[in-house]
XYZ file of C-alpha atoms in Angstrom:
735
model
C 84.441 149.223 -63.013
C 82.593 152.368 -61.021
C 80.224 155.344 -64.007
C 81.949 158.497 -62.116
C 79.396 160.431 -60.598
C 80.927 164.020 -62.021
C 78.999 163.476 -65.042
C 75.973 165.478 -63.656
C 78.744 167.642 -62.216
C 79.851 171.494 -63.732
C 82.804 169.696 -65.195
C 84.523 171.593 -67.722
C 84.061 167.832 -70.039
C 82.017 166.065 -68.457
C 81.685 163.193 -71.051
C 84.960 162.436 -69.074
C 86.344 159.601 -68.534
C 86.851 158.364 -64.352
C 89.022 161.132 -62.832
C 92.805 160.548 -61.736
C 93.662 161.305 -58.475
C 96.970 163.116 -56.609
C 97.241 163.283 -53.292
C 100.646 165.057 -51.947
C 100.244 164.506 -48.712
C 103.506 166.400 -47.327
C 104.751 166.215 -43.795
C 104.732 168.154 -41.091
C 103.539 171.893 -43.405
C 102.091 173.938 -41.609
C 98.854 175.844 -41.932
C 99.660 179.249 -43.052
C 103.303 177.829 -44.860
C 100.961 178.240 -47.840
C 101.901 181.781 -49.686
C 97.735 181.703 -50.889
C 96.653 181.145 -46.566
C 99.493 183.119 -45.341
C 98.092 185.871 -47.433
C 94.664 185.660 -46.518
C 95.578 185.423 -42.151
C 97.864 187.839 -42.134
C 96.701 190.837 -44.922
C 100.712 190.712 -46.236
C 102.776 188.678 -48.291
C 105.156 186.424 -46.448
C 108.305 185.560 -46.478
C 107.785 180.656 -47.243
C 107.454 181.458 -51.407
C 105.021 179.081 -53.138
C 103.917 179.904 -56.715
C 102.930 175.973 -58.288
C 100.649 175.653 -54.592
C 99.013 179.023 -54.580
C 98.581 177.754 -58.324
C 96.844 175.392 -57.457
C 93.993 176.869 -54.879
C 93.644 180.013 -57.537
C 92.278 176.619 -60.652
C 90.108 175.004 -57.012
C 89.172 174.975 -53.469
C 91.569 176.571 -50.532
C 89.945 175.060 -46.631
C 90.582 176.634 -43.640
C 89.263 174.646 -41.425
C 91.168 171.686 -42.808
C 92.320 168.941 -39.705
C 94.880 166.136 -40.003
C 93.641 163.040 -37.462
C 96.267 163.478 -35.168
C 98.886 165.595 -34.714
C 102.019 163.417 -35.063
C 103.042 161.625 -39.694
C 101.705 158.023 -38.439
C 98.393 157.848 -36.709
C 97.533 160.730 -38.993
C 98.384 158.207 -42.743
C 97.033 155.228 -41.151
C 93.737 156.739 -40.167
C 93.301 158.597 -44.032
C 94.358 155.197 -45.937
C 91.433 153.531 -43.929
C 89.443 156.588 -43.650
C 88.720 155.984 -39.427
C 89.516 157.804 -36.563
C 92.467 156.691 -34.990
C 90.589 155.018 -32.321
C 89.514 152.754 -34.949
C 92.227 151.709 -36.546
C 94.403 151.446 -33.256
C 97.793 153.132 -34.219
C 97.849 156.177 -31.696
C 101.691 157.783 -32.683
C 105.222 156.722 -34.274
C 106.447 154.774 -31.122
C 103.899 151.611 -31.067
C 104.721 147.790 -32.018
C 106.749 148.729 -29.027
C 106.272 148.205 -24.730
C 104.645 150.653 -23.228
C 106.365 152.043 -20.988
C 106.198 155.311 -18.617
C 108.108 158.326 -20.577
C 109.806 159.409 -17.474
C 109.273 158.295 -14.206
C 106.909 161.449 -13.190
C 104.931 160.919 -16.051
C 101.358 160.408 -14.288
C 99.598 158.445 -16.854
C 101.675 155.448 -19.345
C 100.755 155.111 -23.259
C 97.897 152.793 -24.026
C 99.304 149.329 -26.111
C 99.363 150.495 -29.425
C 100.180 148.831 -33.229
C 102.429 150.331 -35.573
C 100.758 148.905 -38.308
C 96.985 149.619 -39.998
C 95.687 145.919 -39.614
C 96.020 144.212 -43.239
C 92.669 142.616 -42.875
C 91.263 146.676 -42.910
C 90.706 148.251 -46.850
C 92.782 150.819 -47.655
C 91.962 153.374 -50.070
C 93.986 151.939 -53.070
C 92.871 148.506 -52.306
C 89.492 149.759 -52.821
C 90.771 152.349 -56.016
C 92.667 149.239 -57.362
C 89.274 146.594 -57.114
C 88.007 149.337 -59.587
C 89.936 149.908 -62.014
C 93.197 152.057 -61.297
C 96.575 151.962 -61.741
C 98.353 153.195 -57.839
C 101.054 154.579 -56.552
C 102.112 155.560 -53.505
C 106.110 157.591 -52.918
C 108.026 158.212 -50.684
C 106.712 158.347 -47.467
C 105.055 155.814 -45.851
C 105.602 155.794 -42.037
C 102.714 153.178 -40.750
C 102.670 149.233 -42.328
C 105.230 148.108 -39.313
C 108.791 149.191 -38.090
C 110.578 152.173 -39.840
C 110.217 150.601 -43.491
C 108.900 146.899 -43.488
C 106.751 145.088 -44.123
C 104.115 145.217 -44.910
C 104.651 147.895 -46.797
C 102.527 149.770 -49.732
C 102.305 147.275 -52.273
C 100.380 144.365 -49.386
C 98.268 147.809 -48.921
C 96.612 147.897 -52.428
C 99.640 149.669 -54.196
C 100.439 148.943 -57.929
C 103.880 150.343 -57.808
C 105.827 151.513 -54.241
C 108.968 150.574 -52.833
C 110.503 147.534 -51.394
C 111.754 146.427 -48.280
C 114.564 144.192 -48.715
C 118.170 144.930 -47.826
C 117.616 149.041 -48.758
C 113.902 150.013 -50.100
C 113.956 149.277 -53.597
C 110.347 149.586 -55.705
C 109.065 147.171 -57.876
C 109.399 147.535 -61.397
C 112.764 147.269 -62.796
C 112.476 148.993 -65.736
C 111.752 152.408 -63.397
C 114.074 151.528 -60.271
C 117.434 150.183 -61.244
C 119.133 149.931 -58.300
C 122.601 150.272 -59.671
C 122.086 153.799 -61.225
C 122.705 155.334 -57.722
C 121.609 159.010 -59.225
C 117.959 157.721 -60.157
C 117.376 154.990 -57.573
C 117.503 157.200 -54.107
C 115.027 156.839 -52.443
C 115.158 159.504 -50.177
C 115.717 162.151 -53.089
C 117.521 165.733 -52.304
C 115.162 165.280 -49.281
C 118.799 163.069 -48.157
C 120.174 164.880 -44.874
C 123.662 166.075 -46.003
C 126.342 164.354 -45.235
C 128.237 165.719 -42.119
C 126.328 168.679 -41.359
C 123.701 170.976 -43.559
C 126.686 173.185 -44.601
C 128.196 169.483 -45.432
C 127.773 168.706 -49.418
C 125.503 171.054 -51.261
C 125.481 169.907 -55.064
C 127.541 172.163 -58.024
C 128.107 170.179 -60.618
C 126.163 169.334 -63.811
C 127.527 165.842 -64.383
C 125.247 163.393 -65.630
C 126.639 160.517 -63.559
C 127.025 162.278 -60.127
C 124.198 160.954 -57.242
C 123.610 165.244 -57.283
C 123.478 167.402 -59.630
C 121.808 170.764 -60.917
C 119.342 170.933 -63.453
C 119.123 173.054 -65.964
C 117.226 175.275 -63.702
C 119.779 175.179 -61.239
C 117.949 173.503 -58.964
C 119.169 169.722 -57.229
C 117.352 166.778 -59.542
C 114.918 164.883 -57.268
C 114.906 161.578 -58.011
C 111.768 161.556 -56.321
C 110.022 163.436 -57.831
C 111.828 162.044 -61.550
C 110.177 158.944 -60.031
C 106.739 159.868 -59.486
C 107.064 161.308 -63.255
C 108.175 158.548 -65.148
C 105.733 155.818 -63.428
C 102.635 158.074 -64.813
C 104.554 158.962 -68.091
C 104.936 154.504 -68.458
C 100.637 154.319 -67.176
C 99.630 155.839 -69.798
C 99.840 153.118 -72.521
C 97.028 151.043 -70.024
C 95.091 153.985 -70.377
C 93.338 153.794 -66.713
C 92.741 156.449 -63.978
C 95.278 156.491 -62.282
C 95.270 157.167 -57.784
C 99.877 158.661 -56.654
C 100.488 158.762 -53.071
C 103.006 161.444 -53.574
C 104.328 161.564 -50.117
C 107.213 163.827 -49.531
C 109.903 163.979 -47.119
C 109.205 167.682 -47.630
C 109.219 169.495 -44.774
C 110.291 167.410 -41.741
C 113.661 167.103 -40.410
C 116.268 166.968 -40.246
C 115.897 170.628 -41.740
C 118.955 171.840 -43.988
C 118.092 171.814 -47.816
C 120.615 170.553 -50.431
C 119.797 173.895 -52.280
C 122.346 176.481 -51.981
C 120.684 178.861 -54.043
C 117.129 179.306 -52.402
C 119.241 179.092 -49.485
C 121.364 182.454 -49.686
C 118.188 183.298 -51.440
C 115.997 183.182 -48.523
C 119.320 184.781 -46.004
C 119.153 187.556 -48.009
C 115.395 187.912 -48.023
C 115.291 187.397 -43.859
C 118.523 190.069 -43.803
C 119.795 187.221 -42.349
C 123.995 186.572 -43.740
C 124.866 183.139 -45.228
C 125.977 180.581 -42.151
C 129.259 179.711 -42.340
C 128.118 177.846 -39.553
C 125.598 175.086 -39.373
C 125.111 175.302 -35.827
C 122.580 178.622 -34.381
C 121.454 181.161 -37.523
C 119.223 183.794 -35.579
C 118.244 184.671 -32.366
C 114.912 185.565 -33.281
C 112.222 182.998 -32.610
C 108.945 183.903 -33.171
C 107.541 184.445 -37.619
C 109.112 182.992 -40.502
C 112.848 183.481 -39.830
C 114.892 179.700 -40.091
C 116.056 180.180 -43.969
C 116.760 176.049 -44.121
C 112.872 175.793 -43.694
C 112.161 178.583 -45.449
C 114.179 176.381 -48.704
C 112.410 173.542 -47.737
C 109.223 174.615 -48.483
C 110.367 176.248 -51.588
C 112.261 173.151 -52.534
C 108.848 170.739 -52.072
C 106.666 173.583 -54.006
C 109.284 172.509 -57.226
C 108.357 169.186 -55.989
C 105.197 170.243 -56.690
C 104.817 172.234 -59.712
C 106.672 169.589 -61.430
C 103.789 167.205 -61.062
C 101.254 169.462 -62.083
C 103.430 170.929 -65.478
C 103.402 167.011 -66.356
C 99.911 167.018 -65.855
C 98.766 170.185 -67.501
C 101.005 169.797 -70.641
C 100.757 165.950 -71.317
C 98.143 164.757 -74.018
C 94.540 162.128 -72.078
C 94.869 158.945 -73.817
C 91.977 158.370 -72.799
C 90.436 161.460 -73.757
C 91.866 162.650 -77.503
C 92.359 166.323 -77.439
C 93.024 166.891 -73.587
C 94.953 167.408 -71.302
C 95.483 165.024 -67.949
C 94.866 168.204 -65.655
C 91.692 169.182 -67.046
C 90.600 164.981 -66.051
C 92.518 164.746 -62.866
C 92.087 166.131 -58.830
C 94.930 167.167 -57.712
C 95.491 168.847 -53.615
C 97.835 168.785 -51.283
C 97.391 168.408 -47.481
C 99.942 168.003 -44.659
C 100.102 165.334 -42.170
C 99.929 166.796 -38.875
C 101.044 170.948 -37.806
C 103.647 172.386 -37.967
C 106.574 172.102 -36.171
C 107.682 175.394 -33.599
C 111.395 174.007 -33.491
C 113.449 171.864 -33.215
C 117.490 170.930 -31.481
C 120.326 172.800 -33.027
C 122.736 169.410 -34.037
C 125.584 170.513 -35.420
C 128.316 174.160 -34.428
C 126.976 176.391 -32.877
C 124.399 176.058 -29.526
C 124.286 172.496 -30.570
C 121.903 170.833 -27.984
C 120.009 174.426 -27.945
C 116.354 174.821 -30.095
C 116.383 176.979 -32.689
C 112.451 178.307 -34.465
C 111.299 176.022 -37.396
C 108.311 177.756 -38.276
C 105.321 179.450 -36.515
C 101.601 178.484 -36.531
C 100.529 182.153 -34.996
C 97.873 182.617 -34.612
C 97.076 179.020 -33.933
C 98.420 177.687 -30.906
C 100.875 174.704 -30.575
C 102.104 172.974 -32.978
C 103.370 169.663 -33.548
C 102.462 166.534 -30.681
C 100.366 169.446 -29.762
C 96.227 168.732 -30.037
C 96.071 172.056 -29.983
C 94.927 173.329 -33.630
C 98.706 174.433 -34.384
C 98.892 170.745 -34.728
C 95.757 169.877 -36.201
C 94.888 171.809 -38.228
C 96.959 172.280 -41.751
C 96.741 173.311 -44.835
C 94.123 171.402 -47.648
C 93.930 173.443 -51.625
C 92.440 170.775 -54.175
C 91.822 171.442 -58.609
C 89.888 169.641 -60.089
C 87.050 169.088 -62.662
C 84.036 170.846 -61.486
C 85.567 172.721 -58.724
C 85.257 176.684 -58.663
C 88.750 178.378 -58.940
C 89.995 180.707 -56.646
C 87.101 179.223 -53.691
C 87.307 178.708 -50.190
C 84.953 176.500 -48.098
C 84.916 177.426 -44.043
C 83.659 173.723 -43.633
C 85.380 171.325 -41.703
C 86.637 169.143 -42.695
C 89.575 165.856 -42.319
C 91.359 163.971 -44.016
C 89.840 160.948 -43.050
C 87.117 162.701 -45.470
C 89.203 161.353 -48.711
C 88.887 157.921 -48.762
C 84.598 157.699 -49.157
C 85.396 161.710 -51.303
C 87.110 159.585 -53.681
C 85.049 156.555 -53.700
C 83.019 159.469 -55.024
C 84.494 161.121 -57.524
C 85.227 157.479 -58.599
C 82.064 156.254 -59.039
C 82.099 153.780 -56.237
C 79.580 152.749 -54.065
C 79.437 153.049 -50.609
C 79.492 149.797 -48.602
C 78.806 149.618 -44.872
C 81.908 147.422 -44.486
C 84.457 149.744 -45.060
C 83.060 151.186 -42.609
C 84.709 154.491 -42.701
C 84.674 157.488 -40.390
C 84.922 160.126 -42.329
C 82.412 161.915 -45.043
C 82.158 162.527 -48.851
C 83.634 166.032 -48.755
C 82.816 165.979 -53.057
C 79.743 168.046 -52.683
C 81.540 170.435 -50.456
C 84.785 170.860 -53.033
C 81.831 171.645 -55.701
C 79.562 173.536 -54.192
C 76.844 171.732 -54.116
C 76.358 171.185 -50.012
C 77.606 173.464 -47.348
C 77.794 170.649 -44.484
C 80.155 167.279 -44.384
C 77.302 163.878 -44.442
C 77.466 160.770 -43.680
C 76.877 158.081 -46.414
C 73.634 157.243 -45.074
C 72.568 161.415 -45.384
C 73.385 162.986 -42.089
C 75.406 166.211 -41.782
C 78.345 166.133 -39.706
C 78.056 167.849 -36.470
C 81.341 166.347 -35.078
C 85.259 165.883 -34.662
C 86.564 163.642 -32.249
C 90.527 163.288 -31.809
C 91.849 161.011 -29.516
C 96.158 161.386 -28.996
C 96.736 159.726 -25.960
C 100.151 159.828 -26.101
C 102.614 161.572 -23.484
C 103.487 164.159 -25.674
C 100.042 165.886 -25.016
C 97.630 162.964 -23.711
C 94.548 164.162 -24.546
C 91.246 163.335 -26.734
C 89.763 166.311 -28.500
C 85.792 166.989 -29.598
C 85.204 170.626 -32.082
C 81.433 170.186 -32.727
C 80.032 174.179 -34.701
C 82.529 177.155 -33.177
C 83.154 175.080 -29.986
C 86.526 172.667 -28.900
C 86.738 171.212 -25.579
C 90.163 169.617 -25.077
C 89.655 166.521 -22.387
C 94.052 165.608 -20.862
C 94.686 162.775 -18.991
C 98.210 164.245 -17.021
C 97.341 167.976 -17.181
C 95.368 170.463 -15.140
C 92.631 171.896 -15.769
C 91.558 168.976 -17.399
C 89.570 170.191 -19.949
C 90.245 172.705 -22.068
C 86.571 175.603 -23.429
C 87.490 177.241 -26.747
C 85.033 179.154 -28.824
C 86.875 179.513 -32.010
C 84.404 181.192 -34.191
C 81.420 183.084 -33.602
C 77.348 181.991 -33.988
C 78.161 183.569 -37.626
C 81.001 181.846 -38.591
C 83.591 184.784 -37.936
C 87.086 184.029 -36.060
C 86.520 184.419 -31.916
C 89.662 182.654 -30.377
C 91.773 180.532 -32.535
C 94.374 181.465 -30.018
C 92.894 179.092 -27.894
C 93.761 181.860 -25.481
C 90.660 182.057 -23.142
C 89.681 178.815 -21.542
C 85.864 178.967 -20.579
C 85.270 176.038 -18.890
C 84.180 177.364 -15.684
C 82.607 180.504 -16.826
C 80.591 178.358 -19.444
C 79.677 174.990 -17.407
C 76.937 173.282 -19.815
C 79.134 174.233 -23.126
C 81.765 172.440 -20.905
C 79.631 169.640 -19.704
C 77.797 169.142 -23.103
C 80.757 168.621 -25.499
C 82.311 166.808 -22.976
C 78.732 163.939 -22.452
C 79.201 163.971 -26.296
C 83.047 163.463 -26.243
C 82.448 160.267 -24.380
C 79.801 158.774 -25.381
C 82.452 158.979 -28.769
C 84.971 157.583 -26.762
C 82.708 154.550 -25.262
C 81.230 153.729 -28.544
C 84.734 153.240 -30.342
C 86.280 151.682 -27.187
C 89.090 153.986 -27.812
C 92.227 152.776 -26.407
C 92.786 154.787 -22.935
C 96.633 156.014 -21.875
C 97.235 153.696 -17.976
C 97.761 155.236 -14.909
C 101.338 155.487 -13.270
C 101.925 153.251 -10.011
C 105.422 154.736 -9.667
C 105.170 157.714 -10.313
C 107.369 160.133 -8.922
C 108.695 161.777 -6.624
C 104.971 161.718 -5.202
C 102.068 159.275 -5.877
C 99.426 159.598 -7.331
C 95.321 158.900 -6.159
C 95.115 155.075 -4.570
C 98.530 154.465 -5.950
C 98.038 152.461 -2.489
C 95.626 150.077 -2.916
C 96.404 148.733 -6.971
C 97.946 144.922 -6.315
C 101.875 143.237 -6.267
C 102.588 141.127 -9.103
C 103.849 137.716 -6.983
C 105.020 135.259 -9.594
C 105.215 134.385 -12.668
C 104.625 130.574 -14.227
C 104.836 128.890 -17.240
C 103.161 125.526 -19.051
C 103.744 123.969 -22.636
C 101.916 126.947 -24.158
C 100.153 128.565 -21.305
C 101.701 131.167 -19.188
C 100.234 132.521 -15.847
C 101.287 136.092 -13.979
C 99.739 136.040 -10.577
C 99.005 138.897 -8.124
C 97.651 139.958 -4.654
C 93.972 139.844 -4.574
C 93.038 142.249 -0.792
C 89.863 143.539 0.958
C 92.468 146.738 0.277
C 93.764 146.061 -3.026
C 92.146 147.335 -6.188
C 90.910 144.217 -8.445
C 92.217 143.689 -11.523
C 89.634 144.392 -14.573
C 92.072 143.865 -17.966
C 94.748 142.008 -19.185
C 97.200 142.462 -22.397
C 99.304 139.820 -23.623
C 102.857 141.139 -25.701
C 104.657 139.978 -27.262
C 106.833 139.447 -29.902
C 107.984 136.568 -32.381
C 111.199 138.306 -33.574
C 112.632 139.203 -30.772
C 116.067 138.189 -31.558
C 119.257 139.157 -33.916
C 118.203 135.501 -35.274
C 115.189 136.600 -36.358
C 115.057 140.478 -37.270
C 116.981 141.237 -39.998
C 118.119 145.038 -38.775
C 119.068 146.830 -35.328
C 115.243 148.474 -34.882
C 113.031 145.608 -36.489
C 112.058 144.315 -33.338
C 107.870 144.375 -33.681
C 105.573 143.684 -30.593
C 101.287 142.277 -30.965
C 98.148 142.070 -28.617
C 97.090 138.667 -28.212
C 93.880 137.897 -25.516
C 94.826 137.322 -21.846
C 92.054 136.266 -19.356
C 91.308 136.929 -16.139
C 90.795 135.343 -13.172
C 91.162 135.661 -8.809
C 94.488 136.354 -9.085
C 95.764 135.469 -12.273
C 96.003 136.687 -15.726
C 96.902 133.385 -18.180
C 97.757 133.624 -21.662
C 97.847 130.261 -24.636
C 100.607 132.205 -25.952
C 101.411 132.619 -29.854
C 103.051 130.202 -31.926
C 106.957 131.890 -32.422
C 106.732 133.664 -29.420
C 110.260 134.771 -28.676
C 108.838 137.450 -25.988
C 105.633 138.276 -23.784
C 105.028 140.769 -21.100
C 101.001 140.833 -19.412
C 100.043 143.941 -18.927
C 96.933 144.302 -16.299
C 94.835 147.142 -15.371
C 92.728 147.528 -11.936
C 90.056 148.962 -11.381
C 91.630 152.531 -10.769
C 92.820 152.922 -14.071
C 97.008 151.902 -12.362
C 99.005 150.145 -14.900
C 100.212 146.754 -13.501
C 102.915 144.292 -15.475
C 104.082 140.856 -15.621
C 107.492 142.350 -15.017
C 109.317 145.996 -13.753
C 109.799 147.710 -16.908
C 111.758 151.050 -16.476
C 110.723 154.818 -17.963
C 111.919 155.769 -21.184
C 113.575 158.686 -20.333
C 115.100 158.976 -16.255
C 116.727 155.066 -15.410
C 119.210 153.526 -16.414
C 117.646 152.069 -20.067
C 118.310 153.944 -22.792
C 114.998 155.270 -24.439
C 114.891 153.754 -27.938
C 116.438 149.761 -26.695
C 113.651 147.403 -28.253
C 111.133 145.563 -26.120
C 113.498 142.248 -25.061
C 116.370 144.394 -23.927
C 113.821 145.748 -21.268
C 112.726 142.633 -19.438
C 114.308 140.165 -18.017
C 112.380 137.126 -17.677
C 109.985 137.584 -20.760
C 108.676 134.192 -20.778
C 111.345 133.820 -23.692
C 111.886 130.721 -25.856
C 110.159 128.030 -24.738
C 106.579 128.553 -24.170
C 106.385 130.172 -27.606
C 107.749 126.960 -29.500
C 106.024 124.579 -27.745
C 102.629 126.839 -29.190
C 104.377 126.698 -32.659
C 105.039 122.955 -32.333
C 101.433 122.099 -31.565
C 100.953 124.653 -34.988
C 103.322 122.127 -36.011
C 101.323 118.988 -35.548
C 98.227 120.875 -36.698
C 99.522 121.412 -39.649
C 100.455 117.808 -39.833
C 97.340 116.477 -40.119
C 95.916 118.663 -42.479
C 98.891 117.604 -45.151
C 98.375 114.495 -44.706
C 94.507 113.978 -45.222
C 95.407 116.237 -48.274
C 97.997 113.583 -49.287
C 100.643 116.596 -49.070
C 105.011 115.838 -48.454
C 105.339 116.007 -45.305
C 108.716 115.192 -44.639
C 110.089 118.370 -44.723
C 107.744 119.582 -41.505
C 109.075 116.150 -39.872
C 112.173 117.038 -39.888
C 111.659 120.308 -38.582
C 109.645 119.089 -35.937
C 111.794 116.524 -34.584
C 114.306 119.020 -34.425
C 111.900 121.429 -32.260
C 110.558 118.104 -29.418
C 114.204 117.537 -29.096
C 115.561 121.579 -28.706
C 112.523 122.223 -26.274
C 113.026 119.858 -24.114
C 116.423 121.143 -22.924
C 117.418 124.435 -21.469
C 116.955 127.658 -23.110
C 119.270 129.350 -25.097
C 119.021 131.834 -27.444
C 120.155 130.271 -31.155
C 119.153 127.158 -30.680
C 115.160 128.072 -29.421
C 115.096 130.637 -32.164
C 116.721 128.831 -35.380
C 114.262 126.125 -34.267
C 111.214 128.355 -34.445
C 112.514 129.642 -38.233
C 112.887 126.118 -39.384
C 109.299 125.152 -38.121
C 107.229 128.159 -39.775
C 109.060 127.839 -43.105
C 108.345 124.547 -43.046
C 104.764 124.866 -42.460
C 104.843 128.009 -45.225
C 105.946 125.616 -47.360
C 102.564 123.379 -46.849
C 98.857 124.655 -48.890
C 97.148 124.030 -45.007
C 95.230 126.474 -43.156
C 97.800 126.772 -40.945
C 100.857 128.022 -42.881
C 98.115 131.315 -43.584
C 97.787 131.671 -39.595
C 98.958 136.032 -38.885
C 100.978 134.955 -36.500
C 103.705 133.620 -38.979
C 102.938 135.635 -41.508
C 104.454 138.802 -39.427
C 107.062 139.617 -41.674
C 108.393 140.030 -44.639
C 112.301 139.625 -44.587
C 114.934 137.317 -45.673
C 115.073 135.779 -42.082
C 111.844 134.812 -41.650
């Protein structure tokens, strides 16, 4: 176990053992939604009341220039957990693991292919702390690592305690999670959407057996924070440091609250009558004007207060005579900036937009790469951190990985390939700039979000920010956020200086371009079929002329001509569960990337064992996208926007090539098993069946069942093939 670096810090108890770490990673909480931020920014009292988060800030530090790695949740959470930029994790947005296609026919660019999950080979905060003796827990929202709440989940990434997906989410400690207890075993807690609408079922009972009840403080009972506290209570006996990754669903939509008392309170505070209809409640469009959202922020603050009070009042078994809070770093942040507006779902004005929160003076919000979408609150208290302090050094959630290592006394290793900086010296007031492990001061923070909602890459350096757009004009926006003395200049990003400051623009653009090239960042495609007007050079896009397969080898043919651009890149996007016989619930179909080769007029690949469908994605020399068969736009076509990938393909090299590849894999497994004198009778039977099926006309049921049987037979042996990633992509009953 490592020795804590805090022994030399001005902590209240220098001899304390390794500190506990509690990170409250909220969902969609805006930069100034915490009252202590709003007061500093606006010089007046806010509508939202957050006394518990304010208490953390009063006892610790408030970072005024903290950033999320991306303006949406999945890429930010993956980047935070890996300590890497999104360009290196590969997780770019929330819709990964499926065929990429134009957002609408009018969009000039198409999102790059990207996964829905962080590779299991990537070290995470949890795995490194666990290896150093920490007990680790992840509570509630994950949102990366497989589709929805699928496999791999938090436990696969190094957490001791968290939920598992097994026909419903449940946590992996039966002493803390009894599925028969409908009150305590409620994954979503008080955030759970109301039925049939947001005025539908406020709890009003104190019946201990009821699913939703009011506690003594007239707050609705919350199973999520209760579970977190019960886990910390239980593990105290082990006398080990703990890391809690508490990720409530607050304040993500649907914008509603189970707390009628707080909804009434904020309606009165805003001068709005208590709503009788779940729809439109006000004509206001700016400011803190949504009483539902205000009550959600209030409930989030209450959750945090419950955790904080537990730490403040519980004896530390590793440090007798002291409370847990004395040796715990507790921090609050958000996965992206605040959401500005959302659609009304029920009642008056259904389908129209209603305001959520106000990020003023920042521009934009969630889903944009303006400051309102990227800047987040970040407060922390802990041993050695001066109370009521603030810091204006730019930081990013990717800094948490090396910072937690420093807190725990874990030595840095190059093998981790971390992009973040250890900012513990900033927290302790021992440095004014963030430094990398090699001692070099960081002078820039980068963002890569090549996604249809706001496709762009960004560099934030000194007081300047450059946004390079992929699908809009002007292509470059340059803003001076801060003056040279650190005072605010243009936080609202109103004055684009790209034309008036060409030297600064080109300097930052060169730095950004160099970084993108260094990390081989996935870039968007150009849309060859943009309507109504085609993009320049789209006439040079070669046409796809054919598809073919032989055994486990597949190919796509395309034009080669003097007036056509060359194809310079090929990838095979494939799925191994593109069938109801192979996935456990609708929407769980997931797609992955395999290598493909490009030759004159042909792109080819050997398919992964068990592939059910595949699509070649080709990029020509002008950046345009070709696919082995047409894929429709997400919106504006007859194909529904959220259907599975197999629903948009006509051919997809369905079933047969993947079964051929799986048979070859099984034959290799059989040879290894026989060499090790293992029983191969089940494998031989499955192979015989599969060899018969693969000679028959392609049909979904016999082919997929043969795949499933053969894969399970391989998995039952102690052979290298059983450990192949492609045969272990899911951990579900149908796998």
